[in-house]
mmCIF file of C-alpha atoms and ligand atoms in Angstrom:
data_model
loop_
_atom_site.group_PDB
_atom_site.id
_atom_site.type_symbol
_atom_site.label_atom_id
_atom_site.label_comp_id
_atom_site.label_asym_id
_atom_site.label_seq_id
_atom_site.Cartn_x
_atom_site.Cartn_y
_atom_site.Cartn_z
ATOM 1 C CA MET A 21 -49.965 -1.445 16.313
ATOM 2 C CA ARG A 22 -48.503 1.438 18.218
ATOM 3 C CA LEU A 23 -45.334 -0.517 18.899
ATOM 4 C CA ASN A 24 -45.004 -1.408 15.230
ATOM 5 C CA ARG A 25 -45.509 2.144 14.180
ATOM 6 C CA ARG A 26 -42.857 3.314 16.625
ATOM 7 C CA LEU A 27 -40.285 0.754 15.512
ATOM 8 C CA PHE A 28 -40.899 1.837 11.994
ATOM 9 C CA SER A 29 -40.820 5.519 12.740
ATOM 10 C CA LEU A 30 -37.276 5.313 14.073
ATOM 11 C CA GLY A 31 -36.113 4.989 10.515
ATOM 12 C CA LEU A 32 -38.579 7.011 8.626
ATOM 13 C CA GLY A 33 -38.000 10.585 9.711
ATOM 14 C CA ALA A 34 -34.289 10.141 9.275
ATOM 15 C CA VAL A 35 -34.692 8.856 5.741
ATOM 16 C CA VAL A 36 -37.049 11.521 4.501
ATOM 17 C CA LEU A 37 -35.458 14.391 6.345
ATOM 18 C CA SER A 38 -31.880 13.534 5.542
ATOM 19 C CA GLY A 39 -32.953 13.265 1.925
ATOM 20 C CA CYS A 40 -34.033 16.855 1.876
ATOM 21 C CA ALA A 41 -31.227 18.125 4.105
ATOM 22 C CA SER A 42 -28.785 17.008 1.474
ATOM 23 C CA GLY A 43 -30.554 19.171 -1.057
ATOM 24 C CA GLY A 44 -32.730 16.558 -2.765
ATOM 25 C CA THR A 45 -34.667 17.922 -5.666
ATOM 26 C CA GLY A 46 -38.014 16.472 -4.663
ATOM 27 C CA ARG A 47 -38.465 15.073 -8.139
ATOM 28 C CA ALA A 48 -40.279 11.815 -8.580
ATOM 29 C CA ARG A 49 -38.246 8.741 -9.290
ATOM 30 C CA PRO A 50 -39.205 6.833 -12.398
ATOM 31 C CA ALA A 51 -42.072 4.473 -11.667
ATOM 32 C CA GLY A 52 -40.994 0.872 -11.211
ATOM 33 C CA GLY A 53 -37.394 1.914 -11.668
ATOM 34 C CA ALA A 54 -35.772 -1.247 -10.361
ATOM 35 C CA SER A 55 -33.038 -0.824 -12.911
ATOM 36 C CA GLY A 56 -32.228 2.539 -11.342
ATOM 37 C CA LEU A 57 -31.576 0.966 -7.933
ATOM 38 C CA PRO A 58 -28.027 0.561 -6.631
ATOM 39 C CA ALA A 59 -26.578 -2.943 -7.032
ATOM 40 C CA ASP A 60 -27.007 -3.823 -3.343
ATOM 41 C CA LEU A 61 -30.758 -3.204 -3.658
ATOM 42 C CA ARG A 62 -31.166 -5.748 -6.435
ATOM 43 C CA PRO A 63 -31.848 -9.382 -5.473
ATOM 44 C CA GLN A 64 -28.733 -11.500 -4.959
ATOM 45 C CA ARG A 65 -28.224 -15.209 -4.513
ATOM 46 C CA ASN A 66 -28.285 -16.237 -0.865
ATOM 47 C CA ALA A 67 -28.789 -19.886 0.091
ATOM 48 C CA GLY A 68 -29.802 -19.053 3.661
ATOM 49 C CA TYR A 69 -32.469 -16.660 2.405
ATOM 50 C CA ASP A 70 -33.797 -19.203 -0.108
ATOM 51 C CA ALA A 71 -34.076 -21.818 2.642
ATOM 52 C CA TRP A 72 -35.856 -19.309 4.865
ATOM 53 C CA VAL A 73 -38.426 -18.592 2.135
ATOM 54 C CA GLN A 74 -39.072 -22.352 1.714
ATOM 55 C CA ASP A 75 -39.684 -22.523 5.462
ATOM 56 C CA PHE A 76 -41.885 -19.478 5.433
ATOM 57 C CA ARG A 77 -44.245 -20.547 2.658
ATOM 58 C CA PRO A 78 -46.197 -23.132 4.701
ATOM 59 C CA ARG A 79 -46.463 -20.640 7.574
ATOM 60 C CA ALA A 80 -48.015 -18.135 5.152
ATOM 61 C CA GLN A 81 -50.364 -20.772 3.726
ATOM 62 C CA ALA A 82 -51.491 -21.592 7.274
ATOM 63 C CA GLN A 83 -52.471 -17.928 7.564
ATOM 64 C CA GLY A 84 -54.601 -18.075 4.430
ATOM 65 C CA ILE A 85 -52.094 -16.925 1.817
ATOM 66 C CA SER A 86 -52.592 -18.941 -1.369
ATOM 67 C CA GLN A 87 -49.901 -20.756 -3.306
ATOM 68 C CA ARG A 88 -50.728 -18.525 -6.243
ATOM 69 C CA THR A 89 -50.172 -15.318 -4.227
ATOM 70 C CA LEU A 90 -46.897 -16.697 -2.896
ATOM 71 C CA ASP A 91 -45.719 -17.629 -6.387
ATOM 72 C CA GLN A 92 -46.558 -14.182 -7.729
ATOM 73 C CA ALA A 93 -45.044 -12.367 -4.767
ATOM 74 C CA PHE A 94 -41.737 -14.230 -4.757
ATOM 75 C CA ARG A 95 -41.282 -14.265 -8.533
ATOM 76 C CA GLY A 96 -38.221 -12.085 -9.042
ATOM 77 C CA ALA A 97 -37.964 -11.378 -5.302
ATOM 78 C CA GLY A 98 -34.762 -12.083 -3.425
ATOM 79 C CA PHE A 99 -32.231 -11.202 -0.805
ATOM 80 C CA LEU A 100 -31.308 -7.484 -0.738
ATOM 81 C CA PRO A 101 -27.978 -6.920 1.066
ATOM 82 C CA GLY A 102 -28.484 -3.154 0.935
ATOM 83 C CA VAL A 103 -31.570 -3.416 3.110
ATOM 84 C CA VAL A 104 -29.664 -5.287 5.819
ATOM 85 C CA LYS A 105 -26.920 -2.680 5.648
ATOM 86 C CA ARG A 106 -29.402 0.172 6.079
ATOM 87 C CA ASP A 107 -31.105 -1.586 8.977
ATOM 88 C CA ARG A 108 -27.781 -2.077 10.769
ATOM 89 C CA ASN A 109 -26.539 1.449 10.150
ATOM 90 C CA GLN A 110 -29.713 2.973 11.454
ATOM 91 C CA THR A 111 -28.822 5.447 14.151
ATOM 92 C CA GLU A 112 -31.305 7.679 15.809
ATOM 93 C CA PHE A 113 -29.786 10.903 14.700
ATOM 94 C CA LYS A 114 -30.658 13.610 17.186
ATOM 95 C CA ARG A 115 -31.284 17.035 15.683
ATOM 96 C CA THR A 116 -32.213 20.153 17.602
ATOM 97 C CA LEU A 117 -35.821 21.209 17.136
ATOM 98 C CA GLU A 118 -34.559 24.324 15.361
ATOM 99 C CA ASP A 119 -32.694 22.252 12.743
ATOM 100 C CA TYR A 120 -35.576 19.777 12.469
ATOM 101 C CA LEU A 121 -38.035 22.582 11.753
ATOM 102 C CA ALA A 122 -35.684 24.193 9.225
ATOM 103 C CA ILE A 123 -35.976 20.948 7.248
ATOM 104 C CA ALA A 124 -39.578 19.983 8.026
ATOM 105 C CA ALA A 125 -40.909 23.457 7.256
ATOM 106 C CA SER A 126 -38.377 24.544 4.647
ATOM 107 C CA ASP A 127 -39.463 27.226 2.173
ATOM 108 C CA LYS A 128 -39.759 24.570 -0.503
ATOM 109 C CA ARG A 129 -41.880 22.208 1.588
ATOM 110 C CA ILE A 130 -44.177 25.079 2.585
ATOM 111 C CA ALA A 131 -44.541 26.354 -0.995
ATOM 112 C CA MET A 132 -45.262 22.903 -2.393
ATOM 113 C CA GLY A 133 -47.621 22.211 0.510
ATOM 114 C CA ARG A 134 -49.663 25.310 -0.298
ATOM 115 C CA GLU A 135 -49.805 24.247 -3.934
ATOM 116 C CA MET A 136 -50.929 20.696 -3.058
ATOM 117 C CA PHE A 137 -53.425 21.973 -0.483
ATOM 118 C CA ALA A 138 -55.053 24.125 -3.187
ATOM 119 C CA ARG A 139 -54.850 21.482 -5.913
ATOM 120 C CA HIS A 140 -56.477 18.744 -3.784
ATOM 121 C CA ARG A 141 -58.891 20.973 -1.876
ATOM 122 C CA ARG A 142 -62.030 19.090 -2.930
ATOM 123 C CA THR A 143 -60.588 15.681 -2.047
ATOM 124 C CA LEU A 144 -59.268 16.980 1.276
ATOM 125 C CA SER A 145 -62.644 18.516 2.143
ATOM 126 C CA ALA A 146 -64.435 15.283 1.321
ATOM 127 C CA ILE A 147 -62.005 13.348 3.524
ATOM 128 C CA GLU A 148 -62.439 15.898 6.317
ATOM 129 C CA ALA A 149 -66.221 15.526 6.073
ATOM 130 C CA ARG A 150 -65.909 11.782 6.655
ATOM 131 C CA TYR A 151 -63.116 11.602 9.240
ATOM 132 C CA GLY A 152 -63.031 15.063 10.833
ATOM 133 C CA VAL A 153 -59.289 15.514 10.326
ATOM 134 C CA ASP A 154 -57.919 18.962 9.450
ATOM 135 C CA PRO A 155 -56.921 19.035 5.734
ATOM 136 C CA SER A 156 -53.753 21.049 6.432
ATOM 137 C CA ILE A 157 -52.600 18.374 8.899
ATOM 138 C CA MET A 158 -53.158 15.656 6.274
ATOM 139 C CA THR A 159 -51.203 17.737 3.763
ATOM 140 C CA ALA A 160 -48.366 18.310 6.242
ATOM 141 C CA ILE A 161 -48.057 14.582 7.025
ATOM 142 C CA TRP A 162 -47.981 13.921 3.284
ATOM 143 C CA GLY A 163 -45.242 16.545 2.932
ATOM 144 C CA LEU A 164 -43.103 15.080 5.702
ATOM 145 C CA GLU A 165 -43.583 11.427 4.789
ATOM 146 C CA SER A 166 -42.899 11.550 1.048
ATOM 147 C CA PHE A 167 -42.465 15.205 0.027
ATOM 148 C CA TYR A 168 -46.003 15.096 -1.392
ATOM 149 C CA GLY A 169 -45.611 11.803 -3.183
ATOM 150 C CA THR A 170 -42.285 12.550 -4.840
ATOM 151 C CA ARG A 171 -40.265 10.240 -2.528
ATOM 152 C CA MET A 172 -42.359 7.162 -1.926
ATOM 153 C CA GLY A 173 -39.434 4.755 -2.262
ATOM 154 C CA ASP A 174 -38.855 2.294 -5.090
ATOM 155 C CA ILE A 175 -37.525 -0.758 -3.262
ATOM 156 C CA PRO A 176 -39.553 -3.955 -3.834
ATOM 157 C CA VAL A 177 -41.477 -4.514 -0.587
ATOM 158 C CA ILE A 178 -41.603 -8.333 -0.691
ATOM 159 C CA SER A 179 -37.833 -8.524 -1.131
ATOM 160 C CA ALA A 180 -37.187 -5.902 1.554
ATOM 161 C CA THR A 181 -39.487 -7.334 4.222
ATOM 162 C CA SER A 182 -38.515 -10.973 3.539
ATOM 163 C CA THR A 183 -34.820 -10.053 3.697
ATOM 164 C CA LEU A 184 -35.326 -8.373 7.079
ATOM 165 C CA ALA A 185 -37.555 -11.201 8.330
ATOM 166 C CA PHE A 186 -34.796 -13.679 7.391
ATOM 167 C CA GLU A 187 -31.923 -11.592 8.697
ATOM 168 C CA GLY A 188 -33.360 -11.768 12.162
ATOM 169 C CA ARG A 189 -32.511 -8.640 14.122
ATOM 170 C CA ARG A 190 -36.201 -7.670 14.084
ATOM 171 C CA GLY A 191 -37.326 -10.842 12.376
ATOM 172 C CA ARG A 192 -40.747 -11.193 13.996
ATOM 173 C CA PHE A 193 -41.680 -7.593 13.232
ATOM 174 C CA PHE A 194 -40.711 -7.930 9.573
ATOM 175 C CA GLU A 195 -42.329 -11.346 9.175
ATOM 176 C CA ALA A 196 -45.583 -9.665 10.274
ATOM 177 C CA GLN A 197 -44.952 -6.945 7.665
ATOM 178 C CA LEU A 198 -44.261 -9.569 4.985
ATOM 179 C CA MET A 199 -47.413 -11.504 5.899
ATOM 180 C CA ASP A 200 -49.573 -8.376 5.607
ATOM 181 C CA ALA A 201 -47.829 -7.374 2.363
ATOM 182 C CA LEU A 202 -48.947 -10.766 0.983
ATOM 183 C CA ARG A 203 -52.499 -10.150 2.253
ATOM 184 C CA ILE A 204 -52.518 -6.815 0.391
ATOM 185 C CA ILE A 205 -51.391 -8.491 -2.833
ATOM 186 C CA GLN A 206 -53.945 -11.270 -2.358
ATOM 187 C CA ALA A 207 -56.711 -8.685 -1.832
ATOM 188 C CA GLY A 208 -55.864 -7.223 -5.239
ATOM 189 C CA ASP A 209 -54.909 -3.752 -4.043
ATOM 190 C CA ILE A 210 -51.590 -3.752 -5.914
ATOM 191 C CA PRO A 211 -49.823 -6.264 -8.192
ATOM 192 C CA ALA A 212 -46.808 -7.844 -6.477
ATOM 193 C CA ALA A 213 -44.337 -6.416 -8.982
ATOM 194 C CA GLN A 214 -45.570 -2.862 -8.346
ATOM 195 C CA MET A 215 -45.481 -3.005 -4.568
ATOM 196 C CA ARG A 216 -42.621 -0.678 -3.755
ATOM 197 C CA GLY A 217 -41.576 1.372 -0.769
ATOM 198 C CA SER A 218 -38.752 2.330 1.564
ATOM 199 C CA TRP A 219 -36.047 -0.139 2.617
ATOM 200 C CA ALA A 220 -38.152 -0.844 5.732
ATOM 201 C CA GLY A 221 -41.346 -1.502 3.783
ATOM 202 C CA ALA A 222 -43.058 1.892 4.228
ATOM 203 C CA MET A 223 -45.256 2.474 1.215
ATOM 204 C CA GLY A 224 -47.018 5.168 -0.735
ATOM 205 C CA HIS A 225 -47.765 8.835 -0.201
ATOM 206 C CA THR A 226 -47.972 8.642 3.582
ATOM 207 C CA GLN A 227 -45.567 5.724 4.067
ATOM 208 C CA PHE A 228 -47.826 3.068 5.559
ATOM 209 C CA ILE A 229 -46.112 -0.119 6.627
ATOM 210 C CA PRO A 230 -48.089 -3.233 5.601
ATOM 211 C CA THR A 231 -49.637 -3.809 9.056
ATOM 212 C CA THR A 232 -50.837 -0.181 9.127
ATOM 213 C CA PHE A 233 -52.194 -0.611 5.607
ATOM 214 C CA THR A 234 -54.247 -3.678 6.505
ATOM 215 C CA GLY A 235 -55.566 -1.920 9.608
ATOM 216 C CA TYR A 236 -56.375 1.503 8.201
ATOM 217 C CA ALA A 237 -56.089 1.906 4.411
ATOM 218 C CA VAL A 238 -59.350 2.774 2.652
ATOM 219 C CA ASP A 239 -60.688 2.799 -0.892
ATOM 220 C CA PHE A 240 -61.813 6.408 -0.793
ATOM 221 C CA ASP A 241 -62.260 6.935 -4.530
ATOM 222 C CA GLY A 242 -64.343 3.764 -4.803
ATOM 223 C CA ASP A 243 -62.461 2.043 -7.632
ATOM 224 C CA GLY A 244 -62.280 -1.191 -5.682
ATOM 225 C CA ARG A 245 -58.626 -0.930 -4.654
ATOM 226 C CA ARG A 246 -56.901 0.672 -1.698
ATOM 227 C CA ASP A 247 -54.244 2.344 -3.808
ATOM 228 C CA ILE A 248 -51.841 4.439 -1.735
ATOM 229 C CA TRP A 249 -49.304 4.588 -4.597
ATOM 230 C CA ASN A 250 -51.613 6.192 -7.151
ATOM 231 C CA ALA A 251 -50.799 9.604 -8.631
ATOM 232 C CA ASP A 252 -54.148 10.635 -7.131
ATOM 233 C CA PRO A 253 -53.438 10.680 -3.366
ATOM 234 C CA ALA A 254 -57.107 10.359 -2.279
ATOM 235 C CA ASP A 255 -56.833 6.812 -0.901
ATOM 236 C CA ALA A 256 -53.532 7.522 0.874
ATOM 237 C CA LEU A 257 -54.747 10.748 2.500
ATOM 238 C CA ALA A 258 -58.032 9.143 3.532
ATOM 239 C CA GLY A 259 -56.148 6.213 5.075
ATOM 240 C CA THR A 260 -54.075 8.673 7.073
ATOM 241 C CA ALA A 261 -57.198 10.512 8.233
ATOM 242 C CA ASN A 262 -58.794 7.178 9.155
ATOM 243 C CA TYR A 263 -55.707 6.274 11.203
ATOM 244 C CA LEU A 264 -55.768 9.606 13.072
ATOM 245 C CA ALA A 265 -59.537 9.454 13.586
ATOM 246 C CA GLN A 266 -59.271 5.978 15.110
ATOM 247 C CA ARG A 267 -56.447 7.202 17.355
ATOM 248 C CA GLY A 268 -58.646 9.866 18.922
ATOM 249 C CA TRP A 269 -58.427 12.891 16.622
ATOM 250 C CA GLN A 270 -60.758 15.648 17.856
ATOM 251 C CA ARG A 271 -62.571 17.462 15.094
ATOM 252 C CA GLY A 272 -61.697 21.155 15.270
ATOM 253 C CA GLY A 273 -59.117 20.577 18.029
ATOM 254 C CA ALA A 274 -55.713 22.288 17.932
ATOM 255 C CA TRP A 275 -52.333 20.521 17.801
ATOM 256 C CA ALA A 276 -50.723 23.350 19.820
ATOM 257 C CA GLN A 277 -50.433 27.113 20.005
ATOM 258 C CA GLU A 278 -47.141 28.939 20.280
ATOM 259 C CA ASP A 279 -47.309 30.643 23.661
ATOM 260 C CA PRO A 280 -44.426 32.452 25.424
ATOM 261 C CA GLY A 281 -46.009 31.419 28.738
ATOM 262 C CA GLY A 282 -46.766 27.860 27.623
ATOM 263 C CA ALA A 283 -45.732 24.904 29.728
ATOM 264 C CA PHE A 284 -44.274 22.877 26.844
ATOM 265 C CA GLU A 285 -40.729 23.877 25.950
ATOM 266 C CA PRO A 286 -39.279 21.216 23.597
ATOM 267 C CA GLN A 287 -35.865 22.940 23.315
ATOM 268 C CA ALA A 288 -34.404 24.812 26.296
ATOM 269 C CA GLY A 289 -34.518 28.548 25.709
ATOM 270 C CA GLY A 290 -36.568 28.116 22.517
ATOM 271 C CA PRO A 291 -40.210 28.731 21.595
ATOM 272 C CA ARG A 292 -42.833 27.447 24.038
ATOM 273 C CA PHE A 293 -46.224 25.984 23.325
ATOM 274 C CA THR A 294 -49.557 25.217 24.897
ATOM 275 C CA LEU A 295 -50.559 21.816 23.607
ATOM 276 C CA GLY A 296 -53.948 21.034 22.127
ATOM 277 C CA PRO A 297 -55.750 17.686 22.231
ATOM 278 C CA ASN A 298 -54.475 16.527 18.828
ATOM 279 C CA PHE A 299 -50.748 16.789 19.588
ATOM 280 C CA ARG A 300 -50.664 13.319 21.131
ATOM 281 C CA VAL A 301 -52.682 11.948 18.199
ATOM 282 C CA ILE A 302 -50.060 13.134 15.680
ATOM 283 C CA LYS A 303 -47.479 11.393 17.863
ATOM 284 C CA ARG A 304 -49.344 8.138 17.299
ATOM 285 C CA TYR A 305 -48.279 8.459 13.675
ATOM 286 C CA ASN A 306 -44.637 8.896 14.647
ATOM 287 C CA ASN A 307 -43.732 8.942 18.312
ATOM 288 C CA SER A 308 -41.536 12.039 18.387
ATOM 289 C CA ASP A 309 -42.192 15.529 19.748
ATOM 290 C CA SER A 310 -40.147 17.056 16.918
ATOM 291 C CA TYR A 311 -42.207 15.174 14.328
ATOM 292 C CA ALA A 312 -45.502 16.310 15.862
ATOM 293 C CA ILE A 313 -44.337 19.933 16.068
ATOM 294 C CA GLY A 314 -43.006 19.658 12.512
ATOM 295 C CA VAL A 315 -46.370 18.411 11.222
ATOM 296 C CA GLY A 316 -48.350 20.990 13.205
ATOM 297 C CA HIS A 317 -46.131 23.912 12.276
ATOM 298 C CA LEU A 318 -45.969 22.917 8.596
ATOM 299 C CA ALA A 319 -49.788 22.667 8.625
ATOM 300 C CA ASP A 320 -50.032 26.184 10.074
ATOM 301 C CA ARG A 321 -47.601 27.505 7.437
ATOM 302 C CA ILE A 322 -49.575 25.786 4.660
ATOM 303 C CA ARG A 323 -52.640 27.642 5.942
ATOM 304 C CA GLY A 324 -50.726 30.913 5.621
ATOM 305 C CA ALA A 325 -49.270 31.463 9.108
ATOM 306 C CA GLY A 326 -45.790 32.960 9.503
ATOM 307 C CA PRO A 327 -42.693 31.468 11.161
ATOM 308 C CA LEU A 328 -42.572 30.808 14.909
ATOM 309 C CA ARG A 329 -42.117 34.092 16.790
ATOM 310 C CA GLY A 330 -39.980 32.679 19.592
ATOM 311 C CA GLN A 331 -36.228 32.681 18.985
ATOM 312 C CA PHE A 332 -34.000 29.670 19.481
ATOM 313 C CA PRO A 333 -30.898 30.132 21.656
ATOM 314 C CA PRO A 334 -27.382 30.048 20.130
ATOM 315 C CA ASP A 335 -26.089 26.544 19.372
ATOM 316 C CA GLU A 336 -23.208 24.698 21.042
ATOM 317 C CA PHE A 337 -20.764 26.885 19.085
ATOM 318 C CA GLY A 338 -22.381 30.111 20.284
ATOM 319 C CA LEU A 339 -23.945 30.768 16.876
ATOM 320 C CA THR A 340 -27.548 31.704 16.146
ATOM 321 C CA LYS A 341 -29.270 30.501 13.009
ATOM 322 C CA GLN A 342 -28.590 33.919 11.448
ATOM 323 C CA ASP A 343 -24.869 33.504 12.245
ATOM 324 C CA ARG A 344 -24.836 30.018 10.720
ATOM 325 C CA VAL A 345 -26.530 31.243 7.550
ATOM 326 C CA ALA A 346 -23.970 34.095 7.312
ATOM 327 C CA LEU A 347 -21.172 31.558 7.836
ATOM 328 C CA GLN A 348 -22.469 29.358 5.007
ATOM 329 C CA GLN A 349 -22.877 32.344 2.683
ATOM 330 C CA GLY A 350 -19.350 33.560 3.524
ATOM 331 C CA LEU A 351 -17.831 30.154 2.799
ATOM 332 C CA THR A 352 -19.626 29.843 -0.518
ATOM 333 C CA ARG A 353 -18.656 33.389 -1.507
ATOM 334 C CA ARG A 354 -15.020 32.508 -0.940
ATOM 335 C CA GLY A 355 -15.249 29.466 -3.155
ATOM 336 C CA PHE A 356 -15.933 26.784 -0.517
ATOM 337 C CA ASP A 357 -19.402 25.537 -1.418
ATOM 338 C CA ALA A 358 -21.438 25.161 1.791
ATOM 339 C CA GLY A 359 -24.595 24.217 -0.116
ATOM 340 C CA GLU A 360 -27.937 25.809 0.565
ATOM 341 C CA ALA A 361 -27.579 28.496 3.277
ATOM 342 C CA ASP A 362 -30.168 26.922 5.573
ATOM 343 C CA GLY A 363 -28.370 27.360 8.894
ATOM 344 C CA ILE A 364 -27.939 23.607 9.311
ATOM 345 C CA ILE A 365 -24.310 22.602 9.848
ATOM 346 C CA GLY A 366 -24.176 19.349 7.898
ATOM 347 C CA THR A 367 -21.459 17.429 6.087
ATOM 348 C CA GLN A 368 -21.216 19.871 3.210
ATOM 349 C CA THR A 369 -20.784 22.888 5.499
ATOM 350 C CA ARG A 370 -18.149 21.055 7.554
ATOM 351 C CA THR A 371 -16.246 20.107 4.418
ATOM 352 C CA ALA A 372 -16.360 23.741 3.269
ATOM 353 C CA ILE A 373 -15.042 24.870 6.668
ATOM 354 C CA GLU A 374 -12.170 22.380 6.403
ATOM 355 C CA GLY A 375 -11.326 23.688 2.947
ATOM 356 C CA PHE A 376 -11.276 27.270 4.186
ATOM 357 C CA GLN A 377 -9.179 26.352 7.234
ATOM 358 C CA ARG A 378 -6.683 24.415 5.133
ATOM 359 C CA ARG A 379 -6.338 27.238 2.617
ATOM 360 C CA ASN A 380 -5.751 29.779 5.375
ATOM 361 C CA GLY A 381 -3.287 27.749 7.425
ATOM 362 C CA LEU A 382 -5.704 27.281 10.322
ATOM 363 C CA PRO A 383 -6.103 24.090 12.351
ATOM 364 C CA VAL A 384 -8.422 21.884 10.272
ATOM 365 C CA THR A 385 -11.335 21.055 12.580
ATOM 366 C CA GLY A 386 -14.383 21.390 10.354
ATOM 367 C CA THR A 387 -16.130 23.042 13.280
ATOM 368 C CA PRO A 388 -17.935 26.381 13.084
ATOM 369 C CA SER A 389 -17.021 29.163 15.506
ATOM 370 C CA ARG A 390 -17.458 32.891 16.059
ATOM 371 C CA ASP A 391 -13.799 33.390 15.123
ATOM 372 C CA LEU A 392 -14.396 31.678 11.784
ATOM 373 C CA LEU A 393 -17.457 33.858 11.178
ATOM 374 C CA ARG A 394 -15.338 36.989 11.799
ATOM 375 C CA ARG A 395 -12.679 35.821 9.334
ATOM 376 C CA LEU A 396 -15.316 35.337 6.671
HETATM 377 CA CA1 CA B 413 -59.170 3.325 -4.635
#
């Protein structure tokens, strides 16, 4: 389970976080919007894939999946070249903790988190009463995983997981995901045609992969279905709390405290922390220090806390976050759109720098510098 979660988590943070770094609007995609998917995420003819599915069906039946479930699940399903492409292009993109937190606890994610925390207070309290998990932590995980349900993914899960099971690079892992996706359909939790998620099969408000779903999802609202896709996030949030509770969550325990004398310094020269007992439990959800700090800090902000007090050191270009924000504002003011002035030097900022350099007869490097900041 832990291994599966980790394999999965390599992709997840990158997907969700890069989505918001590029200035995503956080608006919900149309439900069941297969027609809105790019061409490479619509099923295409592939003889090898078709043969693989024929081979797979008896294996699924041996595991208790009925012919009827298989027929329903694979009706309209098919090979998705775009999923293979995304799996192969997956790089573990290393961000500094400072940049990660600027995205994970952006003003927008904090504001929407506070709104959701208030709107779902009764549900969150009821879930806390049963599982002991801090409601602000549940809300923060929800915010990081799907921007509070607005980015749950609309790729058909049977097509995605069967494509990746066939394609082979992590075939065994994805065959296990496919098998559990079929179990979920057979249990009646979601009709096959509505089972959608990320390209890697992560589903619903808190992006459960199928094996996590079968292990931990719950029917919290008692309507007979474990529905993590529903507009009402009760089942999804309760499943997340159940997962954390079973991984050792301590009721009332801290994730960490910012502490200038703390032993845990995730970025050299940056803020330090004293860890609480629940830090390692959050890492069971996604095995990354940055993720766990992102969840914990966002949860604190949702509860009304201010930004971290500790400063981060200047970056590799000798610029502090304040300098980088000023650089982005200067570029935009001069007609080279650097996007949102968030202090993160991404593609748009680099393109704006190149434009400015070209216009002013400077060597075109696309790299920020103190000299560039002075010129602006
Ligand atoms: Ca339910």
